[in-house]
Short mmCIF file of C-alpha atoms in Angstrom, two decimals:
data_model
loop_
_atom_site.label_atom_id
_atom_site.label_comp_id
_atom_site.label_asym_id
_atom_site.label_seq_id
_atom_site.Cartn_x
_atom_site.Cartn_y
_atom_site.Cartn_z
CA MET A 1 -28.74 -17.15 -90.74
CA ASN A 2 -27.71 -19.38 -87.67
CA GLY A 3 -24.84 -21.94 -88.36
CA PRO A 4 -23.60 -24.78 -85.85
CA SER A 5 -23.06 -23.59 -82.29
CA ASP A 6 -19.48 -24.85 -82.80
CA PRO A 7 -17.78 -23.60 -85.81
CA THR A 8 -14.95 -26.34 -85.49
CA GLN A 9 -17.29 -29.08 -85.71
CA HIS A 10 -18.71 -27.51 -89.45
CA GLN A 11 -18.55 -29.97 -92.20
CA MET A 12 -19.48 -29.39 -95.84
CA ASP A 13 -22.49 -31.20 -97.52
CA PRO A 14 -21.31 -34.30 -99.23
CA LYS A 15 -22.86 -33.12 -102.55
CA LEU A 16 -21.25 -29.32 -101.91
CA GLU A 17 -17.98 -31.34 -101.36
CA ALA A 18 -18.20 -33.18 -104.65
CA ALA A 19 -18.77 -30.26 -106.40
CA LEU A 20 -16.13 -28.21 -105.22
CA GLU A 21 -13.68 -30.97 -105.75
CA ALA A 22 -14.98 -31.00 -109.74
CA ILE A 23 -13.59 -27.65 -109.76
CA LEU A 24 -10.65 -27.56 -107.73
CA GLY A 25 -9.60 -31.46 -108.29
CA PRO A 26 -8.60 -30.34 -111.86
CA LEU A 27 -7.08 -26.97 -110.94
CA SER A 28 -4.96 -28.50 -108.27
CA ARG A 29 -3.52 -31.30 -110.86
CA TYR A 30 -3.18 -28.88 -113.57
CA HIS A 31 -0.81 -26.67 -111.26
CA ASP A 32 0.66 -29.87 -109.04
CA HIS A 33 -0.57 -27.82 -106.01
CA GLN A 34 1.09 -28.92 -103.07
CA VAL A 35 0.90 -27.75 -99.15
CA VAL A 36 4.14 -27.68 -97.11
CA GLY A 37 3.32 -27.36 -93.10
CA LEU A 38 0.01 -28.83 -92.87
CA ASP A 39 1.07 -30.49 -89.63
CA ASN A 40 1.50 -26.82 -88.53
CA VAL A 41 -2.27 -26.58 -88.42
CA PRO A 42 -3.71 -26.57 -85.06
CA ARG A 43 -6.35 -29.77 -84.53
CA SER A 44 -8.46 -27.24 -82.21
CA GLY A 45 -8.96 -24.03 -81.20
CA GLY A 46 -9.10 -20.43 -82.53
CA VAL A 47 -6.70 -19.46 -85.14
CA LEU A 48 -6.46 -16.72 -87.59
CA MET A 49 -4.82 -17.50 -90.75
CA ALA A 50 -3.50 -14.78 -92.76
CA PHE A 51 -3.19 -15.67 -96.71
CA SER A 52 -1.30 -14.26 -99.75
CA HIS A 53 -3.50 -12.83 -102.40
CA SER A 54 -2.93 -13.47 -105.77
CA PHE A 55 -4.92 -11.96 -108.84
CA ALA A 56 -6.00 -15.70 -109.57
CA THR A 57 -7.38 -15.92 -105.94
CA TYR A 58 -8.25 -19.84 -106.09
CA ASP A 59 -5.01 -20.68 -105.00
CA GLY A 60 -6.30 -19.98 -101.36
CA PHE A 61 -9.10 -22.10 -102.03
CA LEU A 62 -7.03 -24.93 -103.13
CA THR A 63 -5.06 -24.86 -99.90
CA GLY A 64 -8.12 -24.28 -97.89
CA HIS A 65 -9.45 -27.50 -99.19
CA LYS A 66 -6.28 -29.40 -98.44
CA ILE A 67 -6.38 -28.19 -95.05
CA TYR A 68 -10.00 -29.30 -94.50
CA HIS A 69 -9.04 -32.60 -95.69
CA HIS A 70 -6.00 -32.80 -93.48
CA THR A 71 -7.28 -31.56 -90.49
CA GLY A 72 -11.11 -32.26 -90.77
CA ARG A 73 -11.64 -28.38 -89.71
CA LEU A 74 -13.41 -26.28 -91.80
CA PRO A 75 -11.96 -23.04 -92.33
CA LEU A 76 -13.86 -20.06 -92.23
CA ALA A 77 -13.49 -16.89 -93.88
CA LEU A 78 -14.97 -13.45 -93.21
CA GLY A 79 -16.67 -12.13 -96.79
CA ASP A 80 -18.48 -8.70 -98.00
CA ASN A 81 -21.91 -8.24 -96.27
CA LEU A 82 -23.14 -8.05 -99.82
CA ILE A 83 -23.26 -11.45 -100.05
CA PHE A 84 -25.48 -12.08 -97.63
CA ARG A 85 -27.86 -9.53 -99.13
CA ILE A 86 -28.45 -11.65 -102.39
CA PRO A 87 -30.62 -15.01 -101.78
CA ALA A 88 -28.81 -17.24 -104.13
CA LEU A 89 -25.36 -16.49 -102.75
CA ARG A 90 -26.13 -16.48 -98.95
CA LYS A 91 -26.67 -20.18 -98.51
CA LEU A 92 -23.88 -21.05 -100.60
CA ALA A 93 -21.37 -18.74 -99.24
CA TRP A 94 -22.35 -20.05 -95.62
CA ASP A 95 -21.98 -23.43 -96.60
CA ILE A 96 -18.57 -23.25 -98.08
CA GLY A 97 -17.60 -21.40 -94.97
CA ILE A 98 -17.95 -17.61 -95.49
CA ARG A 99 -19.15 -15.22 -92.88
CA PRO A 100 -20.33 -11.83 -92.75
CA GLY A 101 -17.18 -9.82 -92.74
CA ASN A 102 -17.11 -7.28 -89.48
CA HIS A 103 -14.58 -7.44 -86.35
CA GLU A 104 -17.24 -8.80 -84.06
CA ASN A 105 -17.85 -11.81 -86.25
CA GLY A 106 -14.38 -12.36 -86.27
CA GLN A 107 -13.67 -11.98 -82.46
CA ALA A 108 -16.63 -13.95 -81.94
CA LEU A 109 -15.91 -17.02 -84.02
CA LEU A 110 -12.15 -17.18 -82.83
CA ALA A 111 -13.72 -17.25 -79.03
CA GLN A 112 -15.66 -20.06 -80.00
CA GLY A 113 -12.45 -21.81 -81.61
CA ALA A 114 -12.89 -21.41 -85.57
CA MET A 115 -10.18 -21.64 -88.00
CA LEU A 116 -10.76 -18.08 -89.51
CA MET A 117 -8.99 -17.33 -92.91
CA LEU A 118 -8.26 -13.67 -94.08
CA ALA A 119 -6.30 -12.22 -96.66
CA PRO A 120 -4.88 -8.81 -95.49
CA GLY A 121 -3.97 -7.22 -98.56
CA GLY A 122 -7.35 -7.81 -100.02
CA MET A 123 -8.11 -6.59 -103.64
CA ARG A 124 -5.36 -4.11 -103.63
CA GLU A 125 -2.63 -6.78 -103.54
CA SER A 126 -4.40 -9.03 -105.60
CA LEU A 127 -4.07 -6.03 -108.38
CA ARG A 128 -0.48 -5.23 -107.79
CA PRO A 129 1.57 -5.38 -111.31
CA SER A 130 3.83 -8.10 -112.42
CA THR A 131 6.90 -5.83 -111.11
CA HIS A 132 5.69 -6.06 -107.63
CA TYR A 133 5.24 -9.73 -107.56
CA GLY A 134 6.25 -11.61 -104.49
CA LYS A 135 6.05 -8.44 -102.17
CA VAL A 136 3.57 -8.01 -99.09
CA GLU A 137 1.54 -5.13 -99.25
CA TRP A 138 0.18 -5.21 -95.82
CA GLY A 139 1.38 -1.82 -94.79
CA ARG A 140 -1.82 -0.20 -94.01
CA ARG A 141 -3.42 -3.75 -93.34
CA LYS A 142 -3.84 -3.68 -89.36
CA GLY A 143 -6.98 -4.86 -88.75
CA PHE A 144 -6.01 -8.41 -88.67
CA VAL A 145 -3.41 -7.77 -86.03
CA ARG A 146 -5.96 -5.72 -83.84
CA LEU A 147 -8.04 -8.76 -83.97
CA ALA A 148 -5.60 -11.38 -83.04
CA ILE A 149 -4.42 -9.49 -80.22
CA ARG A 150 -8.02 -8.36 -78.93
CA ALA A 151 -9.26 -12.07 -79.00
CA GLN A 152 -5.83 -13.66 -78.11
CA ALA A 153 -5.69 -15.93 -80.81
CA PRO A 154 -2.43 -16.84 -82.63
CA VAL A 155 -1.64 -16.09 -86.21
CA GLN A 156 -0.68 -18.49 -89.07
CA LEU A 157 0.82 -17.17 -92.04
CA VAL A 158 0.16 -19.07 -95.49
CA ALA A 159 1.83 -18.15 -98.60
CA CYS A 160 1.75 -18.98 -102.12
CA GLY A 161 4.42 -16.77 -104.30
CA ALA A 162 4.21 -18.50 -107.07
CA ALA A 163 0.53 -17.77 -107.34
CA ASP A 164 1.61 -14.40 -108.49
CA GLU A 165 2.80 -15.84 -111.78
CA ILE A 166 -0.55 -17.55 -112.72
CA TYR A 167 -1.39 -14.17 -114.50
CA LEU A 168 0.90 -11.53 -115.80
CA LEU A 169 -0.80 -7.88 -114.46
CA LYS A 170 0.44 -4.83 -116.15
CA GLN A 171 0.55 -1.32 -114.61
CA ASN A 172 -2.11 1.09 -116.22
CA ARG A 173 -3.73 4.08 -115.00
CA VAL A 174 -7.41 2.82 -115.80
CA THR A 175 -7.13 0.16 -113.17
CA SER A 176 -5.30 2.40 -110.54
CA LEU A 177 -8.32 4.82 -110.98
CA ALA A 178 -11.09 2.50 -111.09
CA TYR A 179 -9.50 0.87 -107.71
CA GLU A 180 -8.89 4.19 -105.92
CA ARG A 181 -12.20 5.72 -106.65
CA LEU A 182 -14.81 2.88 -106.84
CA LYS A 183 -12.79 -0.21 -105.54
CA ILE A 184 -13.53 -1.94 -108.82
CA PRO A 185 -10.86 -4.32 -110.13
CA VAL A 186 -10.13 -3.18 -114.20
CA PRO A 187 -7.13 -5.34 -114.39
CA LEU A 188 -4.68 -5.79 -117.52
CA ALA A 189 -3.96 -9.33 -117.06
CA MET A 190 -2.65 -11.94 -119.45
CA GLY A 191 -2.71 -15.80 -118.76
CA ARG A 192 -1.30 -18.54 -120.98
CA ARG A 193 -0.09 -17.39 -124.39
CA GLY A 194 -1.74 -13.91 -123.66
CA THR A 195 -5.31 -15.43 -123.16
CA PRO A 196 -7.66 -15.63 -120.15
CA ILE A 197 -6.11 -19.42 -119.81
CA PRO A 198 -4.50 -19.27 -116.21
CA ARG A 199 -0.66 -20.21 -117.02
CA LYS A 200 0.64 -23.48 -115.71
CA VAL A 201 2.78 -22.56 -112.65
CA PRO A 202 3.50 -25.24 -110.58
CA LEU A 203 2.04 -24.04 -107.07
CA ARG A 204 3.43 -24.68 -103.59
CA ALA A 205 1.68 -23.00 -100.75
CA PHE A 206 3.80 -23.00 -97.33
CA ILE A 207 2.02 -22.83 -93.85
CA SER A 208 4.04 -20.94 -91.03
CA PRO A 209 4.33 -22.32 -87.68
CA LEU A 210 1.89 -20.29 -84.91
CA PHE A 211 2.95 -16.50 -84.02
CA HIS A 212 1.39 -15.78 -80.48
CA PRO A 213 -0.15 -12.08 -79.98
CA PRO A 214 1.49 -10.24 -76.65
CA GLU A 215 -1.09 -10.04 -74.12
CA LEU A 216 -3.40 -7.42 -74.56
CA ASP A 217 -2.22 -4.16 -72.77
CA GLU A 218 -4.97 -1.39 -73.60
CA GLU A 219 -2.52 1.48 -72.46
CA ASN A 220 0.27 0.30 -75.21
CA PHE A 221 -2.47 -1.05 -77.71
CA GLU A 222 -1.16 0.77 -80.90
CA ALA A 223 2.18 0.13 -80.09
CA GLN A 224 1.31 -3.53 -79.79
CA VAL A 225 -0.37 -3.71 -82.97
CA THR A 226 2.66 -2.21 -84.66
CA ALA A 227 5.55 -4.47 -83.13
CA PHE A 228 3.38 -7.56 -84.12
CA HIS A 229 2.61 -6.43 -87.47
CA THR A 230 6.07 -5.61 -88.30
CA THR A 231 7.02 -9.14 -87.30
CA LEU A 232 4.40 -10.90 -89.16
CA VAL A 233 4.77 -8.92 -92.45
CA SER A 234 8.63 -9.71 -92.58
CA GLU A 235 8.02 -13.20 -91.69
CA MET A 236 5.40 -13.16 -94.69
CA GLN A 237 7.84 -11.52 -96.75
CA ALA A 238 10.27 -14.33 -96.23
CA LEU A 239 7.79 -17.06 -96.92
CA MET A 240 6.61 -15.60 -99.93
CA GLN A 241 9.95 -16.14 -101.50
CA LYS A 242 9.85 -19.93 -101.05
CA ARG A 243 9.08 -22.18 -103.99
#
């Protein structure tokens, strides 16, 4: 499926945008969702935006929607290739800015000047129990750093630590085994008054300044990855503590 040649100019269909607003608008008001640091977002050029991943997940969409309205740039994201094998989901995913998830696509999009959103912690981070809330679990997740260095694209961190409090997750053996063996989420999660309704937590997302990767050095690439990853994790951890 082909998209526009310049991803920085991609705009949502007005009907789709209205539908998203009908969903995201009430959620934004329910959580009094705000974004701090919108002026840090570049108006052009490739940038890799690394998001925190809560169990609720929709906090990232709320922030992405505000970025879109503030900058006029549609943030793109890399999604599971399975999405693009399902006809009913393929067009919707493309229209809201999701692209097939692989390193080659990521590098090509950044080279074309896209704003590329990733959640390095993935499902593992979203399933962490309440006792681990606010902790950045990107220890082994270095693919986004490799991508940034090879594409020579700046990294921007986006954190919403309070989103971890929308649902309370308890550590349990079933959840751990299901993820480790099958990569399937089977959480024990509780929302408002123990129901599936999201807890009414005020949400503030924080966008960092740009972090520029080191100039690519193939001979010392892994050392560069480790050093840049350490910096980004430390900065993200500090950002997650803000409310």
